[in-house]
């Protein structure tokens, strides 16, 4: 017992004596100096005993902050619908969203491509559910949202990305049926998607809805693409109205405008060396985008990093609109 008291006294009084003897104390030997010394020693003992607490209280700087950011997934615990997920931009976005922690409902017409995507996401430790169907169907739009609620408990993100170009014909030669088919696929499907997605997003009190528009129809008028250009330009109008209507509910709506992208759709439009060179040359960067580059922009719009971004037509087009060479 005596030994314990002696040890405690040594722990307490030795550093106090050292401090007390320090020259820079305000009034060496005064009661204030004694109190100051006791306080300092108390702090030292407390800090020594609670090393973990001290470490967590240190401000995060430099590499510590970067390390923590790098392990935080950008869409952790979010639920997302991605349309046009069987190929190109949608497929790249689905993979990236899953990698960033989102649980996904993915759709496209080709069931085999969907199965392959879902298997790939699951193998990588993600969660995804594929629903094959035609994006022009209202029943599909309703079902995708119902499944998000049923399987994953809600909806946070909708990436309405499916699209088609249609046959290349001048306006005077374009049959009404072909015009209508492109508008149904690119524009009416987006309206139908939003119609069912918005109430689900609203009930979360927040959300991000994204529409894939295009540089075509916004900055470039390509001959033979009237229906495509009209549908993509109209998506920007739809985006703006949704942003205005749903902003008070915490929902952000944005249009994403890719430049020429190296996907089956992009390759179909650049299927000769001459066409490829022409389209590449439209871009300041003199190349097509990789679908992953467009997917990263979709991730930004989907994530909290874009928490004050709404109603925009976001160009991700390699400088088409400023290029004059
Ligand atoms: N590639 C470009 O240069 C470029 C540039 C600007 C904007 N965009 C836009 O980016 C989006 C994605 O295009 P992408 O380049 O990734 O083309 P893509 O590789 O051809 O992919 C198109 C996707 O849309 C789906 N889709 C098409 N019609 C559908 C329908 N009726 N019902 C259900 N799904 C349908 C396709 O799925 P299924 O075939 O399985 O049905 C596929 O998953 C489109 O909206 C496109 O207009 C592309």
Coordinates of C-alpha atoms and ligand atoms in Angstrom, one line a residue:
X1 CA 0.0 0.0 0.0
X2 CA 2.8 2.4 1.0
X3 CA 4.6 1.6 -2.2
X4 CA 1.4 2.4 -4.2
X5 CA 1.0 5.8 -2.5
X6 CA 4.7 6.5 -3.1
X7 CA 4.4 5.6 -6.8
X8 CA 1.3 7.8 -7.2
X9 CA 2.9 10.7 -5.4
X10 CA 5.9 10.3 -7.7
X11 CA 3.7 10.3 -10.8
X12 CA 1.8 13.3 -9.6
X13 CA 4.4 15.5 -7.8
X14 CA 7.5 14.9 -9.9
X15 CA 6.2 16.5 -13.1
X16 CA 4.4 19.1 -11.0
X17 CA 7.6 20.0 -9.3
X18 CA 9.3 20.2 -12.7
X19 CA 6.6 22.5 -14.0
X20 CA 6.5 24.5 -10.8
X21 CA 10.2 25.2 -11.2
X22 CA 9.9 26.4 -14.8
X23 CA 11.1 29.9 -15.3
X24 CA 8.2 31.0 -17.6
X25 CA 5.4 30.5 -15.0
X26 CA 3.7 33.9 -14.4
X27 CA 4.4 34.2 -10.6
X28 CA 6.8 31.4 -9.6
X29 CA 5.8 30.1 -6.2
X30 CA 2.4 31.9 -6.1
X31 CA -0.9 30.1 -5.5
X32 CA -1.9 30.8 -9.2
X33 CA 1.3 29.1 -10.3
X34 CA 0.6 26.1 -8.1
X35 CA -3.0 25.8 -9.5
X36 CA -1.6 26.1 -13.1
X37 CA 0.9 23.4 -12.4
X38 CA -1.8 21.1 -11.0
X39 CA -4.0 21.7 -14.0
X40 CA -1.1 20.9 -16.4
X41 CA -0.2 17.7 -14.6
X42 CA -3.8 16.6 -14.5
X43 CA -4.1 17.2 -18.3
X44 CA -0.9 15.2 -18.9
X45 CA -2.2 12.2 -16.8
X46 CA -5.6 12.3 -18.5
X47 CA -4.1 12.5 -22.0
X48 CA -1.7 9.6 -21.3
X49 CA -4.6 7.5 -20.2
X50 CA -6.9 8.3 -23.1
X51 CA -4.7 8.0 -26.1
X52 CA -7.5 6.8 -28.4
X53 CA -9.7 9.8 -27.5
X54 CA -6.9 12.2 -28.1
X55 CA -6.2 10.7 -31.5
X56 CA -9.8 11.0 -32.6
X57 CA -9.9 14.6 -31.4
X58 CA -7.0 15.7 -33.5
X59 CA -8.1 17.8 -36.5
X60 CA -8.0 15.7 -39.7
X61 CA -5.4 17.1 -42.0
X62 CA -3.7 16.2 -45.2
X63 CA -3.3 12.5 -45.9
X64 CA -5.6 11.4 -43.0
X65 CA -8.5 13.4 -44.6
X66 CA -7.7 12.1 -48.0
X67 CA -7.5 8.5 -46.7
X68 CA -10.9 8.8 -45.1
X69 CA -12.5 10.3 -48.3
X70 CA -11.0 7.6 -50.4
X71 CA -12.7 4.8 -48.4
X72 CA -16.1 6.6 -48.3
X73 CA -18.2 5.4 -51.2
X74 CA -20.1 8.2 -53.0
X75 CA -23.4 6.4 -53.3
X76 CA -23.3 4.3 -50.2
X77 CA -26.8 3.1 -49.2
X78 CA -28.4 4.8 -52.1
X79 CA -30.9 3.0 -54.4
X80 CA -30.7 3.8 -58.1
X81 CA -32.6 3.0 -61.3
X82 CA -30.4 3.0 -64.5
X83 CA -32.1 2.7 -67.9
X84 CA -30.3 1.7 -71.0
X85 CA -28.0 -0.4 -68.8
X86 CA -27.3 -3.2 -71.3
X87 CA -24.7 -1.2 -73.2
X88 CA -22.6 1.9 -73.5
X89 CA -23.0 4.8 -71.1
X90 CA -25.8 3.1 -69.1
X91 CA -23.7 0.0 -68.5
X92 CA -20.6 1.9 -67.5
X93 CA -22.8 4.0 -65.1
X94 CA -24.4 0.9 -63.6
X95 CA -21.0 -0.6 -62.9
X96 CA -19.7 2.7 -61.4
X97 CA -22.8 3.3 -59.3
X98 CA -22.6 -0.2 -57.9
X99 CA -18.9 0.2 -57.2
X100 CA -19.7 3.4 -55.3
X101 CA -22.2 1.5 -53.1
X102 CA -25.5 2.0 -54.8
X103 CA -28.1 -0.8 -55.0
X104 CA -29.4 -1.0 -58.5
X105 CA -32.4 -1.7 -60.6
X106 CA -31.1 -1.9 -64.2
X107 CA -33.1 -2.2 -67.4
X108 CA -32.9 -2.6 -71.1
X109 CA -34.6 -4.9 -73.6
X110 CA -31.9 -7.6 -73.9
X111 CA -32.3 -10.0 -71.0
X112 CA -29.0 -11.8 -71.6
X113 CA -27.0 -8.6 -71.5
X114 CA -28.8 -7.6 -68.3
X115 CA -28.1 -11.0 -66.7
X116 CA -24.4 -10.6 -67.5
X117 CA -24.3 -7.1 -66.0
X118 CA -26.1 -8.2 -62.8
X119 CA -23.8 -11.2 -62.4
X120 CA -20.8 -9.0 -62.9
X121 CA -22.0 -6.5 -60.2
X122 CA -22.8 -9.3 -57.8
X123 CA -19.4 -10.9 -58.3
X124 CA -17.8 -7.6 -57.4
X125 CA -19.9 -7.6 -54.1
X126 CA -22.6 -5.2 -55.3
X127 CA -26.4 -5.5 -55.4
X128 CA -28.4 -5.3 -58.6
X129 CA -31.7 -6.5 -60.0
X130 CA -32.3 -6.7 -63.8
X131 CA -35.7 -6.1 -65.4
X132 CA -35.9 -6.6 -69.1
X133 CA -38.4 -4.5 -71.0
X134 CA -39.2 -1.8 -73.5
X135 CA -38.6 1.7 -72.0
X136 CA -41.7 3.0 -73.9
X137 CA -43.9 1.0 -71.7
X138 CA -45.7 2.8 -68.8
X139 CA -46.1 -0.5 -67.0
X140 CA -42.3 -1.0 -67.0
X141 CA -41.8 2.6 -65.6
X142 CA -44.2 1.7 -62.8
X143 CA -42.6 -1.7 -62.2
X144 CA -39.1 -0.4 -61.9
X145 CA -40.1 2.0 -59.1
X146 CA -42.2 -0.6 -57.4
X147 CA -39.3 -3.0 -57.4
X148 CA -36.9 -0.4 -56.0
X149 CA -39.4 0.2 -53.1
X150 CA -40.1 -3.5 -52.6
X151 CA -36.6 -4.9 -52.8
X152 CA -34.4 -2.0 -51.6
X153 CA -36.9 0.1 -49.5
X154 CA -36.9 3.3 -51.5
X155 CA -35.4 5.3 -54.4
X156 CA -32.7 8.0 -54.4
X157 CA -31.4 8.2 -57.9
X158 CA -32.9 7.7 -61.4
X159 CA -30.6 7.8 -64.4
X160 CA -33.0 7.9 -67.4
X161 CA -30.5 7.2 -70.1
X162 CA -32.0 4.8 -72.7
X163 CA -32.1 6.2 -76.2
X164 CA -32.0 5.6 -79.9
X165 CA -31.0 7.7 -82.9
X166 CA -33.5 6.3 -85.5
X167 CA -32.9 6.2 -89.2
X168 CA -31.1 9.1 -90.8
X169 CA -33.5 10.9 -93.0
X170 CA -34.1 14.6 -93.8
X171 CA -37.2 16.2 -92.4
X172 CA -39.1 16.1 -95.7
X173 CA -38.5 12.4 -96.0
X174 CA -39.1 11.3 -92.4
X175 CA -42.2 9.2 -92.0
X176 CA -44.3 10.2 -89.0
X177 CA -44.0 6.7 -87.6
X178 CA -40.2 7.0 -87.4
X179 CA -40.4 10.5 -85.9
X180 CA -42.8 9.1 -83.3
X181 CA -40.7 6.1 -82.5
X182 CA -37.7 8.2 -81.6
X183 CA -39.7 10.6 -79.5
X184 CA -41.4 7.8 -77.7
X185 CA -38.1 6.1 -76.9
X186 CA -36.1 9.2 -76.0
X187 CA -38.6 11.7 -74.6
X188 CA -41.9 10.1 -73.7
X189 CA -40.1 7.3 -71.8
X190 CA -38.3 9.9 -69.8
X191 CA -41.6 11.6 -68.9
X192 CA -43.1 8.2 -67.9
X193 CA -40.0 7.3 -65.9
X194 CA -40.1 10.6 -64.0
X195 CA -43.9 10.3 -63.4
X196 CA -43.3 7.2 -61.3
X197 CA -39.9 8.0 -59.9
X198 CA -40.7 11.5 -58.5
X199 CA -43.2 10.4 -55.9
X200 CA -40.7 7.8 -54.6
X201 CA -37.8 10.3 -54.6
X202 CA -40.1 12.8 -52.8
X203 CA -41.0 10.4 -50.1
X204 CA -37.2 10.2 -49.3
X205 CA -37.1 14.0 -49.0
X206 CA -34.3 14.2 -51.5
X207 CA -33.1 12.7 -54.7
X208 CA -31.4 13.1 -58.0
X209 CA -33.0 12.5 -61.4
X210 CA -30.8 12.6 -64.5
X211 CA -31.7 12.5 -68.2
X212 CA -29.2 11.7 -70.9
X213 CA -29.6 14.4 -73.5
X214 CA -26.9 15.1 -76.2
X215 CA -24.7 17.7 -77.8
X216 CA -26.8 17.0 -80.9
X217 CA -29.9 19.3 -80.8
X218 CA -28.2 21.6 -78.2
X219 CA -25.1 22.9 -80.0
X220 CA -24.9 20.9 -83.2
X221 CA -27.5 20.4 -85.9
X222 CA -26.7 17.2 -87.7
X223 CA -28.5 16.6 -91.0
X224 CA -30.8 13.6 -90.8
X225 CA -31.2 13.6 -87.0
X226 CA -34.4 15.7 -86.6
X227 CA -36.3 13.4 -84.3
X228 CA -33.2 12.6 -82.2
X229 CA -32.2 16.3 -81.9
X230 CA -35.8 17.4 -81.1
X231 CA -36.1 14.7 -78.4
X232 CA -32.8 15.5 -76.8
X233 CA -33.4 19.2 -76.8
X234 CA -36.9 18.6 -75.3
X235 CA -35.3 16.6 -72.5
X236 CA -33.6 19.8 -71.3
X237 CA -37.0 21.5 -71.1
X238 CA -38.4 18.6 -69.2
X239 CA -35.4 18.7 -66.8
X240 CA -35.9 22.4 -66.1
X241 CA -39.5 22.0 -65.3
X242 CA -38.9 19.0 -63.0
X243 CA -36.1 20.9 -61.3
X244 CA -38.5 23.9 -60.6
X245 CA -41.4 21.7 -59.5
X246 CA -39.4 19.3 -57.3
X247 CA -36.7 21.6 -55.9
X248 CA -38.9 22.4 -52.8
X249 CA -38.9 18.6 -52.1
X250 CA -35.1 18.4 -52.2
X251 CA -35.0 16.7 -55.6
X252 CA -32.4 17.8 -58.1
X253 CA -33.0 17.3 -61.8
X254 CA -30.2 17.6 -64.4
X255 CA -29.6 16.8 -68.0
X256 CA -26.3 15.3 -69.1
X257 CA -25.1 16.2 -72.6
X258 CA -22.4 13.8 -73.8
X259 CA -20.3 14.4 -76.8
X260 CA -19.6 11.6 -79.3
X261 CA -19.1 8.5 -77.2
X262 CA -17.5 5.2 -78.2
X263 CA -20.5 3.0 -77.7
X264 CA -22.5 0.9 -80.1
X265 CA -24.6 4.0 -80.8
X266 CA -21.5 6.2 -81.3
X267 CA -19.8 3.5 -83.5
X268 CA -22.9 3.2 -85.7
X269 CA -22.7 6.9 -86.4
X270 CA -19.0 6.7 -87.2
X271 CA -18.8 3.4 -89.1
X272 CA -16.3 4.5 -91.8
X273 CA -12.9 6.1 -91.2
X274 CA -14.1 9.3 -92.8
X275 CA -17.2 9.6 -90.6
X276 CA -15.1 8.7 -87.6
X277 CA -12.5 11.4 -88.4
X278 CA -15.2 13.9 -89.1
X279 CA -16.9 13.3 -85.7
X280 CA -13.7 13.2 -83.8
X281 CA -12.6 16.5 -85.3
X282 CA -15.8 18.2 -84.1
X283 CA -14.4 17.8 -80.6
X284 CA -11.7 20.1 -79.2
X285 CA -10.1 16.9 -77.7
X286 CA -10.1 15.3 -81.2
X287 CA -11.5 12.0 -80.0
X288 CA -14.7 10.3 -78.8
X289 CA -15.4 9.9 -75.1
X290 CA -15.1 6.5 -73.4
X291 CA -18.4 5.6 -71.8
X292 CA -16.7 5.6 -68.4
X293 CA -15.9 9.3 -68.8
X294 CA -19.6 10.0 -69.2
X295 CA -20.5 7.7 -66.4
X296 CA -18.3 9.7 -64.1
X297 CA -20.3 12.8 -64.9
X298 CA -23.5 10.9 -64.1
X299 CA -22.0 9.8 -60.8
X300 CA -21.2 13.4 -60.0
X301 CA -24.8 14.5 -60.7
X302 CA -26.2 11.5 -58.8
X303 CA -24.0 12.1 -55.7
X304 CA -24.0 14.6 -52.9
X305 CA -21.0 16.2 -54.5
X306 CA -23.6 17.9 -56.7
X307 CA -25.9 18.9 -53.8
X308 CA -26.5 22.4 -55.2
X309 CA -26.6 21.5 -58.9
X310 CA -30.1 21.4 -60.3
X311 CA -31.8 22.4 -63.6
X312 CA -28.5 22.3 -65.5
X313 CA -27.7 21.0 -69.0
X314 CA -24.3 19.7 -68.2
X315 CA -21.9 19.5 -71.1
X316 CA -19.6 16.6 -71.1
X317 CA -18.7 16.9 -74.8
X318 CA -14.9 17.3 -75.1
X319 CA -15.3 20.9 -76.3
X320 CA -17.6 20.4 -79.2
X321 CA -19.4 23.7 -78.5
X322 CA -16.2 25.8 -78.4
X323 CA -14.3 24.1 -81.2
X324 CA -13.9 25.9 -84.4
X325 CA -11.1 24.0 -86.1
Ligands
LIG1 N1 -22.9 7.5 -78.1 C1 -23.0 8.8 -78.3 O1 -22.2 9.4 -79.1 C2 -24.0 9.6 -77.5 C3 -23.8 11.0 -77.5 C4 -24.8 11.8 -76.8 C5 -25.8 11.2 -76.2 N2 -25.9 9.9 -76.2 C6 -27.1 9.3 -75.5 O2 -26.6 8.4 -74.5 C7 -27.6 7.4 -74.1 C8 -26.9 6.1 -74.1 O3 -26.5 5.8 -75.4 P1 -25.2 4.9 -75.7 O4 -24.3 5.7 -76.5 O5 -24.7 4.3 -74.5 O6 -25.9 3.9 -76.7 P2 -26.0 2.3 -76.7 O7 -24.7 1.7 -76.3 O8 -26.6 2.0 -78.0 O9 -27.1 2.0 -75.5 C9 -28.4 2.4 -75.7 C10 -29.1 1.8 -74.5 O10 -30.5 2.1 -74.6 C11 -31.3 1.0 -74.5 N3 -32.5 1.1 -75.3 C12 -32.7 1.6 -76.6 N4 -34.0 1.5 -76.9 C13 -34.6 0.9 -75.9 C14 -36.0 0.6 -75.7 N5 -36.9 0.8 -76.7 N6 -36.3 0.0 -74.6 C15 -35.4 -0.2 -73.6 N7 -34.1 0.1 -73.7 C16 -33.7 0.7 -74.9 C17 -30.4 -0.1 -75.1 O11 -30.9 -1.4 -74.5 P3 -31.4 -2.6 -75.3 O12 -30.8 -2.6 -76.7 O13 -31.1 -3.8 -74.5 O14 -32.9 -2.4 -75.4 C18 -29.1 0.2 -74.5 O15 -28.9 -0.2 -73.2 C19 -28.7 7.6 -75.2 O16 -29.8 8.3 -74.7 C20 -28.0 8.4 -76.3 O17 -28.9 9.1 -77.0 C21 -25.1 9.1 -76.8

